[in-house]
Amino acid sequence: MSVVFLDWRAEDSAHFGRRPLAMRHRAHLSPLFSDAALIRLIDATPREKIHVNTMPRDIRDPRLWREGDLGGLPGEKVMEAVARGNLWLHLRRVQETDPAYGELLDALFGEIADHVPGFRSYRRSMSVLASSPNMSVAYHSDMPGQSLWQVRGRKRAYIYPAAAPFLPQRALENIALKRDRDTDLPYNGSFDAQALTLNLEGGDWATWPRACPHRVVNADCVNVSFTTEHWTDELRAGYAVDYANGLLRPWFGDRDFSRQTRGPAALVKFGVAGAHKALTAQLGRRRPARLGLKIDFRVDPAAPDGFVDIAPYRVAR
């Protein structure tokens, strides 16, 4: 009997990870997602595992996605700013902050494994998200397997095919190689005509194939949700091929190589990706961390949008 999922069908088992799926779940009933629990989680989460973002309302350009900091605010004040502002709060890898979230994460994937024959996942992770009324999340693409679990509030998710023009192969490779961020993608409003659109409320779950670009628009209410990430051997193989294709591209006339994960060519690419990762890991021990995120606002619950602009600075993350 399903404990988490309410309406998993036999055909969903074959489609998991290969096409978008949506169904109902019970995880939103967990006390781990009460307001009091979220405030405790914000206070307990190391600052390097917290992202707070904003972008202009009603503008879909992912290049306008901005990164901020909490300014030392306690969790209660952060949630106050989220409720009245234009903010997206992302608490990463919460299973490392509080083991209770790790227990839930294991239970969720245990049930998926019960439904999907042969499913073996690893490097699983959970992130908790709290976001403002009418907040938009920038168009982006993720490398691991992804699921979105709505806890409360309402939002609309747009899921696009993982292929050009929605995701040019070169852009995918640059994300895999970390040359670009996951939001460094070309977006055009005409893409929406071919997107799968899902209206989500508390107790809804959605998942989609690896790397499918997606974006989210909240309704006029505070939203709380969580995402889960995972890897499988199949997902890692696809990632390794994309990684190797990006390395090989400048040597072969900027061409798009096959993304097949089987056969002699794929085996060569696995070797290329593995060797390059080993080399860069070794070199990384000998040089300082690269400055990465530009921080240009600070959360302030008294401000109209829940934040104030500050002089930009960069942090490694």
XYZ file of C-alpha atoms in Angstrom:
317
model
C 0.000 0.000 0.000
C 1.258 3.473 -0.864
C 2.025 5.644 2.181
C 3.202 8.799 0.383
C 1.565 8.711 -3.065
C -2.206 8.654 -3.387
C -2.757 7.805 -7.047
C 0.320 6.087 -8.503
C -0.789 4.027 -11.512
C 0.935 1.025 -13.047
C 1.859 2.990 -16.188
C 3.547 5.688 -14.061
C 6.241 3.198 -13.095
C 7.376 2.850 -16.712
C 7.208 6.613 -17.315
C 9.113 7.745 -14.196
C 12.204 9.705 -15.285
C 11.230 9.481 -18.963
C 8.309 11.881 -19.174
C 6.702 14.423 -16.837
C 4.425 12.991 -14.165
C 2.043 14.621 -11.692
C 0.075 13.078 -8.840
C -1.054 13.591 -5.255
C 1.036 12.961 -2.131
C 0.710 13.071 1.679
C 4.137 14.478 2.587
C 2.700 17.997 2.942
C 0.991 16.856 6.149
C 4.333 16.399 7.912
C 4.930 18.739 10.888
C 8.396 19.367 9.392
C 6.765 22.011 7.186
C 4.814 23.992 9.790
C 5.677 27.671 10.164
C 7.407 26.988 13.474
C 9.459 24.172 11.946
C 10.482 26.346 8.990
C 11.615 29.144 11.319
C 13.729 26.660 13.293
C 15.154 25.266 10.056
C 16.154 28.715 8.785
C 17.914 29.448 12.077
C 19.722 26.096 12.025
C 20.798 26.075 8.357
C 24.395 27.210 7.685
C 24.393 30.411 5.665
C 26.376 28.827 2.835
C 23.409 26.493 2.296
C 20.875 29.316 1.966
C 19.978 31.148 -1.219
C 17.614 34.106 -1.242
C 16.644 35.465 -4.638
C 14.413 37.954 -6.371
C 13.523 39.043 -9.876
C 11.090 41.674 -11.192
C 7.450 40.647 -11.165
C 5.953 39.808 -14.562
C 9.391 39.669 -16.246
C 10.573 36.250 -17.372
C 14.164 37.006 -18.372
C 16.338 34.618 -16.291
C 19.251 37.071 -16.551
C 17.394 39.302 -14.072
C 17.530 36.632 -11.333
C 19.332 38.241 -8.376
C 21.061 36.829 -5.299
C 20.884 38.368 -1.828
C 21.762 37.664 1.793
C 19.778 37.438 5.011
C 21.775 40.087 6.840
C 21.836 38.010 10.029
C 18.041 38.067 10.417
C 16.372 35.357 12.532
C 14.058 32.901 10.810
C 10.884 34.610 12.036
C 11.896 37.905 10.379
C 12.942 36.108 7.192
C 9.526 34.472 6.908
C 7.904 37.868 7.572
C 9.872 39.319 4.634
C 8.864 36.402 2.411
C 5.184 36.860 3.288
C 5.098 40.556 2.387
C 7.859 40.830 -0.227
C 9.075 39.460 -3.543
C 11.524 36.765 -2.422
C 12.406 33.152 -3.064
C 14.111 31.382 -0.131
C 16.006 28.158 -0.810
C 17.353 26.026 2.052
C 19.728 23.488 0.504
C 20.488 19.944 1.646
C 18.260 20.185 4.699
C 18.833 16.504 5.464
C 22.326 17.534 6.596
C 20.925 20.217 8.907
C 18.224 18.131 10.599
C 18.175 14.302 10.415
C 14.369 14.314 10.498
C 14.351 15.616 6.923
C 16.794 12.861 5.991
C 14.400 10.268 7.374
C 11.588 11.717 5.284
C 13.841 11.820 2.218
C 14.688 8.130 2.632
C 11.004 7.263 3.041
C 10.052 9.136 -0.133
C 12.677 7.407 -2.250
C 11.937 4.070 -0.629
C 8.379 4.332 -1.876
C 9.488 5.388 -5.366
C 11.735 2.318 -5.417
C 8.746 0.176 -4.433
C 6.846 1.514 -7.460
C 9.665 1.515 -10.050
C 11.303 -1.875 -10.638
C 15.101 -1.675 -10.649
C 15.204 1.913 -9.374
C 18.405 2.515 -7.398
C 19.146 6.113 -6.397
C 22.054 7.727 -4.558
C 23.369 11.180 -3.656
C 19.821 12.123 -2.751
C 19.079 15.589 -1.438
C 16.163 17.713 -0.227
C 15.747 21.493 -0.425
C 12.978 23.458 1.278
C 11.540 26.505 -0.515
C 9.456 29.391 0.792
C 8.424 32.124 -1.635
C 6.375 35.290 -1.789
C 2.963 35.854 -3.385
C 3.252 36.280 -7.175
C 6.992 35.490 -7.097
C 8.467 33.957 -10.260
C 11.324 31.468 -10.401
C 13.659 31.985 -13.354
C 13.725 29.629 -16.337
C 16.481 27.104 -15.588
C 17.709 23.540 -16.030
C 18.978 21.085 -13.388
C 21.462 18.268 -13.906
C 20.225 15.625 -11.385
C 16.812 13.972 -11.342
C 14.223 16.395 -9.913
C 10.862 16.306 -8.159
C 8.760 19.188 -6.821
C 6.528 18.557 -3.797
C 4.003 21.313 -3.075
C 3.254 21.780 0.636
C 0.933 24.810 0.671
C -0.001 27.723 -1.520
C -0.641 27.576 -5.262
C 1.728 27.883 -8.196
C 1.914 27.219 -11.908
C 4.873 25.217 -13.209
C 5.956 25.327 -16.849
C 8.041 22.349 -18.017
C 9.763 22.463 -21.409
C 11.403 19.766 -23.550
C 15.113 19.146 -22.908
C 16.029 19.926 -26.517
C 16.659 22.930 -28.759
C 15.401 25.625 -28.919
C 14.317 25.301 -25.275
C 17.699 23.893 -24.250
C 20.437 24.253 -26.888
C 22.935 21.434 -26.546
C 25.804 23.866 -26.072
C 23.962 25.541 -23.180
C 23.327 22.157 -21.566
C 27.013 21.272 -21.850
C 28.083 24.584 -20.314
C 25.818 23.974 -17.320
C 27.195 20.459 -16.929
C 30.739 21.869 -17.030
C 29.784 24.708 -14.638
C 30.918 27.261 -17.174
C 27.423 28.754 -16.907
C 24.790 28.821 -14.188
C 21.579 26.860 -14.516
C 19.715 30.111 -15.275
C 22.031 31.089 -18.156
C 19.553 29.922 -20.776
C 17.847 31.705 -23.665
C 14.141 32.137 -22.954
C 11.445 33.275 -25.351
C 7.782 33.719 -24.502
C 6.857 31.652 -27.566
C 8.280 28.595 -25.741
C 5.213 28.511 -23.495
C 3.007 27.168 -26.279
C 4.938 23.878 -26.110
C 5.357 23.728 -22.338
C 3.510 21.324 -20.086
C 1.641 23.558 -17.638
C 0.791 22.239 -14.165
C -1.322 24.060 -11.594
C -0.057 22.879 -8.217
C -1.478 23.196 -4.709
C -0.696 21.604 -1.364
C -0.349 17.839 -1.784
C 0.643 17.916 -5.475
C 3.857 16.284 -6.752
C 5.545 16.677 -10.123
C 8.647 15.233 -11.700
C 10.205 15.444 -15.162
C 13.147 14.023 -17.151
C 16.683 15.223 -16.403
C 17.599 18.712 -17.640
C 14.088 19.736 -18.762
C 14.011 23.534 -18.438
C 11.285 24.803 -16.158
C 10.032 27.907 -14.418
C 7.418 28.622 -11.768
C 4.936 31.452 -11.092
C 3.257 31.716 -7.701
C -0.364 32.638 -7.223
C -1.238 35.529 -4.920
C -0.251 33.640 -1.758
C 2.825 32.497 0.135
C 4.128 29.185 -1.168
C 5.985 26.456 0.695
C 7.339 23.451 -1.173
C 10.336 21.188 -1.253
C 12.371 19.649 -4.023
C 14.254 16.394 -4.103
C 17.278 15.559 -6.230
C 18.788 12.184 -6.964
C 21.207 10.352 -9.193
C 21.032 6.918 -10.773
C 23.553 5.158 -12.991
C 21.424 6.125 -16.001
C 21.327 9.797 -14.978
C 25.071 9.844 -14.314
C 25.728 8.356 -17.742
C 23.694 11.107 -19.417
C 25.477 13.768 -17.405
C 28.907 12.309 -18.264
C 28.109 12.328 -21.980
C 26.944 15.971 -21.830
C 30.090 16.870 -19.877
C 32.383 15.140 -22.360
C 30.554 16.612 -25.363
C 31.240 20.064 -23.950
C 34.941 19.267 -23.618
C 35.148 17.894 -27.150
C 33.119 20.665 -28.827
C 35.954 23.207 -29.416
C 38.186 20.491 -30.876
C 35.678 19.372 -33.509
C 34.299 22.510 -35.131
C 31.725 23.429 -32.486
C 29.502 20.516 -33.510
C 26.750 18.791 -31.553
C 27.782 15.239 -30.740
C 25.423 12.344 -30.064
C 23.986 12.180 -26.547
C 23.618 8.399 -26.664
C 24.800 6.703 -23.471
C 25.485 3.271 -24.962
C 28.048 1.989 -27.415
C 31.783 2.518 -27.987
C 31.544 6.310 -28.394
C 29.748 6.624 -25.066
C 32.427 4.563 -23.333
C 35.096 6.916 -24.690
C 33.126 9.903 -23.381
C 32.782 8.319 -19.936
C 36.561 8.063 -19.871
C 37.026 11.654 -21.048
C 34.627 13.006 -18.401
C 36.150 10.917 -15.617
C 39.721 11.901 -16.466
C 38.850 15.588 -16.688
C 36.977 15.552 -13.370
C 39.907 13.842 -11.663
C 42.363 16.359 -13.081
C 40.285 19.409 -12.146
C 39.729 18.034 -8.639
C 43.501 17.695 -8.225
C 44.146 21.208 -9.562
C 41.375 22.601 -7.396
C 43.291 21.636 -4.279
C 46.141 23.898 -5.339
C 44.287 27.130 -6.017
C 41.822 29.285 -4.060
C 38.086 28.993 -4.589
C 36.738 30.994 -7.516
C 34.604 33.975 -6.610
C 31.123 33.139 -7.769
C 27.772 34.609 -6.766
C 27.177 38.335 -6.915
C 25.189 39.477 -3.873
C 23.384 42.783 -4.422
C 20.490 42.963 -1.946
C 19.760 42.261 1.697
C 16.524 40.939 3.175
C 14.578 43.579 5.133
C 11.023 42.800 6.280
C 10.271 46.527 6.597
C 11.016 47.226 2.911
C 8.165 47.143 0.343
C 9.547 44.116 -1.529
C 11.160 42.549 1.525
C 14.691 43.653 0.648
C 16.968 46.645 0.124
C 19.678 47.041 -2.513
C 23.294 47.032 -1.329
C 26.697 47.546 -2.910
C 27.438 44.317 -4.836
C 29.992 41.839 -3.537
C 30.893 38.280 -4.482
C 31.042 35.051 -2.519
C 32.375 31.635 -3.424
C 29.682 28.981 -3.417
